[in-house]
mmCIF file with all atom_site columns, C-alpha atoms in Angstrom:
data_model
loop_
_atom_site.group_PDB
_atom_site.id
_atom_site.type_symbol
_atom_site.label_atom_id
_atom_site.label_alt_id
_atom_site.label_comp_id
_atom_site.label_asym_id
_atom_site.label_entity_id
_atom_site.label_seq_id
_atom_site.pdbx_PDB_ins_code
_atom_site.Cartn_x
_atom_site.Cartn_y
_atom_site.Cartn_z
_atom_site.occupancy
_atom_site.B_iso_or_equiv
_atom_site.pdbx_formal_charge
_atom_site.auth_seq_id
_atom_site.auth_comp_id
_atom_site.auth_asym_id
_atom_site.auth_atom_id
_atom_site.pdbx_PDB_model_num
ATOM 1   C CA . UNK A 1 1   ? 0.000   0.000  0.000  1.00 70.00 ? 11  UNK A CA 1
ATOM 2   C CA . UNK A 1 2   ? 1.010   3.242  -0.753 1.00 73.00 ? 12  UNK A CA 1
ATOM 3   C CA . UNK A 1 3   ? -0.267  6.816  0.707  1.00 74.00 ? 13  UNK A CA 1
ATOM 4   C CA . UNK A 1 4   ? -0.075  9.454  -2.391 1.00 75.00 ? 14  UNK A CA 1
ATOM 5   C CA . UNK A 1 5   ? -1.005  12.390 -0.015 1.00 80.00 ? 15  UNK A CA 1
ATOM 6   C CA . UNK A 1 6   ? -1.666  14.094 3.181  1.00 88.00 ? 16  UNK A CA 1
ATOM 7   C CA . UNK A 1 7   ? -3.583  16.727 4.356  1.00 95.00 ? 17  UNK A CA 1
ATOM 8   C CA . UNK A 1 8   ? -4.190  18.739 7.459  1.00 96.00 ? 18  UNK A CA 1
ATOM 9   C CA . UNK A 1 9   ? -7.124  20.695 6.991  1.00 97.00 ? 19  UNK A CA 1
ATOM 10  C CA . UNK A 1 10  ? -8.743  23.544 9.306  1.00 98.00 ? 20  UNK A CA 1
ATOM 11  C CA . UNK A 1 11  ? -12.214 23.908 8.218  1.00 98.00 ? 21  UNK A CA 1
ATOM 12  C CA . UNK A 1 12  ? -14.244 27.159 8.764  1.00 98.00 ? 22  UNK A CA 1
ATOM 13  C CA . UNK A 1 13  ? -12.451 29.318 11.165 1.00 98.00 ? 23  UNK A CA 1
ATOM 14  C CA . UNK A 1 14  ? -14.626 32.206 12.214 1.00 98.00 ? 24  UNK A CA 1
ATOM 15  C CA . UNK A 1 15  ? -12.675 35.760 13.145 1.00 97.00 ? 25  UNK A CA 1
ATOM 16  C CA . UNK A 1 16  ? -13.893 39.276 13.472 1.00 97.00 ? 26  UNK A CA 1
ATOM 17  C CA . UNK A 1 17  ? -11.757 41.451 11.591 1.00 97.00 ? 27  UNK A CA 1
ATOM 18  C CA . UNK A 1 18  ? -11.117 45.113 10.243 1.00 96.00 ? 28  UNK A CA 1
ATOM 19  C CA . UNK A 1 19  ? -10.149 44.145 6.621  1.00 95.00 ? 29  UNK A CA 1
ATOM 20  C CA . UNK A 1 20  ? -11.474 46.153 3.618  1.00 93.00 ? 30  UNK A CA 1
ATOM 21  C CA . UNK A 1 21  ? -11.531 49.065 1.326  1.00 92.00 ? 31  UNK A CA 1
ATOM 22  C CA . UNK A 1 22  ? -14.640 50.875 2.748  1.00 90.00 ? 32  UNK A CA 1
ATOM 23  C CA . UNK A 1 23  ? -13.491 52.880 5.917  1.00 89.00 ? 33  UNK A CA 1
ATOM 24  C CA . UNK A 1 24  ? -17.077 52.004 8.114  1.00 88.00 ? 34  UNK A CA 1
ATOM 25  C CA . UNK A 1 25  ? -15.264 48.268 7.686  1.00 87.00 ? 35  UNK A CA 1
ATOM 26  C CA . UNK A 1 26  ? -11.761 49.198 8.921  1.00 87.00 ? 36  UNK A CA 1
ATOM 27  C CA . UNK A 1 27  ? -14.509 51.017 11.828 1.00 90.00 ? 37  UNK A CA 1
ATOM 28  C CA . UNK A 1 28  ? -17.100 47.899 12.787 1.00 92.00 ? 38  UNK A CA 1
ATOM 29  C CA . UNK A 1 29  ? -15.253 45.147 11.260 1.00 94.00 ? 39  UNK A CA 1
ATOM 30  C CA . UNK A 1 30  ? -16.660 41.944 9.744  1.00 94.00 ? 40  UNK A CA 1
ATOM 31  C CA . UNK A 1 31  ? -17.218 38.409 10.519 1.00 96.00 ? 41  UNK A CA 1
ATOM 32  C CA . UNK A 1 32  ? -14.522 36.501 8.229  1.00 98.00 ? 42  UNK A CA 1
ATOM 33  C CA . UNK A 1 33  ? -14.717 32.511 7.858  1.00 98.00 ? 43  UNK A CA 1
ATOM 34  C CA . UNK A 1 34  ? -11.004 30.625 6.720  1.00 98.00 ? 44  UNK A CA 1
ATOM 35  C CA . UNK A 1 35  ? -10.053 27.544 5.875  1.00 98.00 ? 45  UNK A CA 1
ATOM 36  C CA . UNK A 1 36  ? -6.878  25.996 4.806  1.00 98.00 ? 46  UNK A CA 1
ATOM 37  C CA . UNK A 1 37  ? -5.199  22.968 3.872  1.00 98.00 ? 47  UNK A CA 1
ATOM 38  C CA . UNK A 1 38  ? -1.876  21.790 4.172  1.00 97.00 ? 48  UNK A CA 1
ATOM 39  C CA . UNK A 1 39  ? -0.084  19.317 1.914  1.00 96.00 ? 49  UNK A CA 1
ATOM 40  C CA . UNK A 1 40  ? 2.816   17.439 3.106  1.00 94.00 ? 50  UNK A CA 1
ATOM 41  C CA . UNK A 1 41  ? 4.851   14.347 3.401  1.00 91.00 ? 51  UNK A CA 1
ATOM 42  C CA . UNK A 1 42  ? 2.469   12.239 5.869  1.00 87.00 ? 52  UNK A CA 1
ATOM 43  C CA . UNK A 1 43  ? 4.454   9.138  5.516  1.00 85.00 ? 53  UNK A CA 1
ATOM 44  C CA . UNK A 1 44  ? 6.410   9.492  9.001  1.00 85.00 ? 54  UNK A CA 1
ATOM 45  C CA . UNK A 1 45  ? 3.564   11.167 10.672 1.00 87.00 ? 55  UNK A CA 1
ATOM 46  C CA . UNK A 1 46  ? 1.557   7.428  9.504  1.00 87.00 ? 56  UNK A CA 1
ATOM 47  C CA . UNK A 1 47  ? 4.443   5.459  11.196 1.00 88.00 ? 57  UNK A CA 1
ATOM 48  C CA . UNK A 1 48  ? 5.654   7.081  13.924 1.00 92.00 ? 58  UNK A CA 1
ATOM 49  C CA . UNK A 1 49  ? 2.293   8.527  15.496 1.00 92.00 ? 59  UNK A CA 1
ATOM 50  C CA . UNK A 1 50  ? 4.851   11.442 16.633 1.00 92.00 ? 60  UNK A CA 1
ATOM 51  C CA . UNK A 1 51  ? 3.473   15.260 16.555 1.00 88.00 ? 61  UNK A CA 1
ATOM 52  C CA . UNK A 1 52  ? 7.364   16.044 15.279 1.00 89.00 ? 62  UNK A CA 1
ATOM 53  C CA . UNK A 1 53  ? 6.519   14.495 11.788 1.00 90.00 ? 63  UNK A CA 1
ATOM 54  C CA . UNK A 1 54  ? 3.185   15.926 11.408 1.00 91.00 ? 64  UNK A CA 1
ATOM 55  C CA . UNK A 1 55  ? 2.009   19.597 10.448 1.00 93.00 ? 65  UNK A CA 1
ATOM 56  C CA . UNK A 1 56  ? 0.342   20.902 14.210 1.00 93.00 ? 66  UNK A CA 1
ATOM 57  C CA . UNK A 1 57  ? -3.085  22.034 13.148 1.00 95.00 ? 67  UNK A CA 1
ATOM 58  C CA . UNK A 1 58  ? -2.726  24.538 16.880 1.00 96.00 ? 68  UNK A CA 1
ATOM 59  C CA . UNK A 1 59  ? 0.156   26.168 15.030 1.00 97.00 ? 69  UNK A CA 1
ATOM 60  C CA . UNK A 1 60  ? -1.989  26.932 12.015 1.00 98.00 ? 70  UNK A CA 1
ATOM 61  C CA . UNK A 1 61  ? -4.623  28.195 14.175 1.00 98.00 ? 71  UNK A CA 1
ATOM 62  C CA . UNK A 1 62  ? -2.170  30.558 15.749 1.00 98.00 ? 72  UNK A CA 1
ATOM 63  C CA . UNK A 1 63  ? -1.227  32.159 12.061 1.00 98.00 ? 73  UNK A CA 1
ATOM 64  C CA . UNK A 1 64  ? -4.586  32.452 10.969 1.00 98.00 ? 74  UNK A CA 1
ATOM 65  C CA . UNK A 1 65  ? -5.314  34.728 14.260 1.00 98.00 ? 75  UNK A CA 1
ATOM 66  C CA . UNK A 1 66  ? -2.007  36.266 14.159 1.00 98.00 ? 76  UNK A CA 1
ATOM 67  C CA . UNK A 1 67  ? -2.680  37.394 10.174 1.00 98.00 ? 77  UNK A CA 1
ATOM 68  C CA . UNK A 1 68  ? -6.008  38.221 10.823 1.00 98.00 ? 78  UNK A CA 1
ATOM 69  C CA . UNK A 1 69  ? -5.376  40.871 13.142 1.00 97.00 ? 79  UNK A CA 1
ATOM 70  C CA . UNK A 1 70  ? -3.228  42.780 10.751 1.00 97.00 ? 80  UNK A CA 1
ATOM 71  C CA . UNK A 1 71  ? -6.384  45.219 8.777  1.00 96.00 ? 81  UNK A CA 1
ATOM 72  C CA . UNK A 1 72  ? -5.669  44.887 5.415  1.00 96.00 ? 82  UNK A CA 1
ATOM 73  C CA . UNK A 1 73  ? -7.475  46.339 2.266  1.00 96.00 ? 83  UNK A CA 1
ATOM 74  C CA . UNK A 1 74  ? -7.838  43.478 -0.274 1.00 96.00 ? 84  UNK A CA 1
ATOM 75  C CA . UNK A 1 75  ? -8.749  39.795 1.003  1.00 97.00 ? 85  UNK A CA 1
ATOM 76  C CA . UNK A 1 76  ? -5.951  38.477 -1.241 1.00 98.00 ? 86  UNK A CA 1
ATOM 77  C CA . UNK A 1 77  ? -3.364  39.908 1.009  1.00 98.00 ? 87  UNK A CA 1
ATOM 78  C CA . UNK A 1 78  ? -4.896  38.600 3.955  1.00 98.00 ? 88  UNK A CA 1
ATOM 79  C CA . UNK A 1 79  ? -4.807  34.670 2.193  1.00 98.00 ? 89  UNK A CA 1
ATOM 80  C CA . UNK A 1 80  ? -1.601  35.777 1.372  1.00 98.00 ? 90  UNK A CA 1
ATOM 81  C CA . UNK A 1 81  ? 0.229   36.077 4.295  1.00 98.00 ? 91  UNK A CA 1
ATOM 82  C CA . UNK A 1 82  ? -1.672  33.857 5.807  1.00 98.00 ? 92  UNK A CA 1
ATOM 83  C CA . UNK A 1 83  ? -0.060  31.020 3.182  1.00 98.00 ? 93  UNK A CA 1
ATOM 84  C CA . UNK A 1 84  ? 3.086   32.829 3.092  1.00 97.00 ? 94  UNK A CA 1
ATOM 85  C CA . UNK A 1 85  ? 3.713   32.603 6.883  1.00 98.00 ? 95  UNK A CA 1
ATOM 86  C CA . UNK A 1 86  ? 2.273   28.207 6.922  1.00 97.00 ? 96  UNK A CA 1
ATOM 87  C CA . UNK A 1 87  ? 5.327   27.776 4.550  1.00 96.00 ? 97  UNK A CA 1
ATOM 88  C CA . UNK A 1 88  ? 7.923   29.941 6.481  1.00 96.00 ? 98  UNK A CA 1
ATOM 89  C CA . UNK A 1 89  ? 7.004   28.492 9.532  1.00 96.00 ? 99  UNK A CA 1
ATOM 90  C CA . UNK A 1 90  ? 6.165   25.132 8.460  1.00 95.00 ? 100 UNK A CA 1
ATOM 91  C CA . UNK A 1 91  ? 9.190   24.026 6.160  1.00 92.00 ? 101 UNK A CA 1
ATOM 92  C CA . UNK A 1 92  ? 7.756   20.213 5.639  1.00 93.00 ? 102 UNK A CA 1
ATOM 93  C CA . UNK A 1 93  ? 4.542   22.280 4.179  1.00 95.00 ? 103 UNK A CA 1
ATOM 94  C CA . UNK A 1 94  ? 4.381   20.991 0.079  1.00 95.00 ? 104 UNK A CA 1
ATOM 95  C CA . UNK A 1 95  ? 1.597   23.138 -0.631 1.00 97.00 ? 105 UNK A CA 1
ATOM 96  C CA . UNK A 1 96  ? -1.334  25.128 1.087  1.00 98.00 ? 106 UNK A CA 1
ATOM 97  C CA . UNK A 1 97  ? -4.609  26.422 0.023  1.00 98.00 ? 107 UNK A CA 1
ATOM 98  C CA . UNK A 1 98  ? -6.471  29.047 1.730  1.00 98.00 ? 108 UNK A CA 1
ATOM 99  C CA . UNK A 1 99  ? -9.700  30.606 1.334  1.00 98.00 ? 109 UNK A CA 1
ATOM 100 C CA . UNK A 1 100 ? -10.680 33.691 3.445  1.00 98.00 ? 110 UNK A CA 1
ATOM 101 C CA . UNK A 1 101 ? -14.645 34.464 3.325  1.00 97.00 ? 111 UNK A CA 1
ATOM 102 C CA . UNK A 1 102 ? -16.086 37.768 3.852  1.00 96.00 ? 112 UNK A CA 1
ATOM 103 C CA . UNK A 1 103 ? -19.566 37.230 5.327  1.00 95.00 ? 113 UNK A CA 1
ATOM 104 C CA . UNK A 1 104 ? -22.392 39.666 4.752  1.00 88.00 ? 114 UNK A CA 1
ATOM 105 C CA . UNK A 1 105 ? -20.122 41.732 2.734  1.00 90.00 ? 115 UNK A CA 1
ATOM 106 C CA . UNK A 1 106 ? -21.277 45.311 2.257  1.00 86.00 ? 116 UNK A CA 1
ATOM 107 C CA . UNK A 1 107 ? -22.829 45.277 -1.137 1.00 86.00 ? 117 UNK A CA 1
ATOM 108 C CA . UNK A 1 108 ? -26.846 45.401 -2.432 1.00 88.00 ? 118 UNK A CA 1
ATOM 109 C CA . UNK A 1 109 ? -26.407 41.484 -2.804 1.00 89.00 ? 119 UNK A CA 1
ATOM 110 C CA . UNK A 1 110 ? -28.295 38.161 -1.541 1.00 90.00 ? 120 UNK A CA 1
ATOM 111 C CA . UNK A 1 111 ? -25.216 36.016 -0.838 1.00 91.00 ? 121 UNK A CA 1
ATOM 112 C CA . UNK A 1 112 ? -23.226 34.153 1.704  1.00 92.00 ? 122 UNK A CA 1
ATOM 113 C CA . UNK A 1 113 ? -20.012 35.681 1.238  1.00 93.00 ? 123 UNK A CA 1
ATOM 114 C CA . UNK A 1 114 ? -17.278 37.217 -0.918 1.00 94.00 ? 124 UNK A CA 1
ATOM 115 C CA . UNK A 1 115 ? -14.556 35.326 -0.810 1.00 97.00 ? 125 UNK A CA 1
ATOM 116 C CA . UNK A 1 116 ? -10.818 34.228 -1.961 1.00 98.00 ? 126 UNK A CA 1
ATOM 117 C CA . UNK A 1 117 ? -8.842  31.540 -2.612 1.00 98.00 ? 127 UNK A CA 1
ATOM 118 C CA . UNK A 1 118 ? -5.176  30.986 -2.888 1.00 98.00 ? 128 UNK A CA 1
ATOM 119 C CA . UNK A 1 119 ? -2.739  28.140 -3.854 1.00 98.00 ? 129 UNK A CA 1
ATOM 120 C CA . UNK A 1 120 ? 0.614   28.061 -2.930 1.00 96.00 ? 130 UNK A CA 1
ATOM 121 C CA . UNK A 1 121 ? 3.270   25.739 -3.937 1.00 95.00 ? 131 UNK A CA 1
ATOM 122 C CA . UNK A 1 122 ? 6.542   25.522 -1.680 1.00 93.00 ? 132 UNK A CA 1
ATOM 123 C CA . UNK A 1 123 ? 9.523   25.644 -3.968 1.00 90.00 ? 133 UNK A CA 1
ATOM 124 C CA . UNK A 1 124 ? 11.825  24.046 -1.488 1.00 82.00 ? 134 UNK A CA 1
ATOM 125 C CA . UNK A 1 125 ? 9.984   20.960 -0.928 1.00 72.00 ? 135 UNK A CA 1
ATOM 126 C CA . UNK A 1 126 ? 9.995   20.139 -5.108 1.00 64.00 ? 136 UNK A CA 1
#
């Protein structure tokens, strides 16, 4: 048997931030919902059942908050850092995805959110 790939996911993490171009939203804020997955080299993690060979889903947490805080205009900076910061930190990290959702954004629309998605591909690890 072999394992082609591994994930650690965070699913729907709900913040209130101050991100946006509108200055009422850098003012009230706005209920933001991210996700992100992580792509790595499970193999060890499979094994070993040791927390050193795995990607720690707590330290991912701690980004997302950490980046979150930071008020930024456009959500693509915000999914930006956030992916930027999983590989710096991370260095087993193959690839990440994240998606940061802008609920109830302020627009004369009927929908769930506004949101972003980013892919990033960590040139170290290929």
């Amino acid at each position: 048997m072999r394992t082609e790939a591994g994930f650690v996911t965070l699913k729907g993490v709900r913040v209130h931030a101050f991100h946006g171009v509108m200055p009422q939203e850098r003012v009230t804020g706005a209920d933001f919902v991210v996700s992100v997955k992580v792509k790595y080299p499970l193999q060890n993690a499979v094994k070993s059942d040791d927390v050193r060979d795995t990607i720690n889903y707590a330290k991912i947490f701690e980004i997302i908050n950490k980046e979150m805080q930071k008020p930024s205009n456009l959500l693509e900076h915000v999914a930006g850092r956030i992916g930027e910061s999983i590989v710096n930190q991370m260095p087993m990290t193959e690839e990440v995805f994240v998606t940061v959702e802008k609920v109830n954004p302020p627009m004369d629309a009927d929908l769930d959110c506004a949101m972003v998605e980013l892919h990033f591909i960590n040139d170290k690890t290929f």
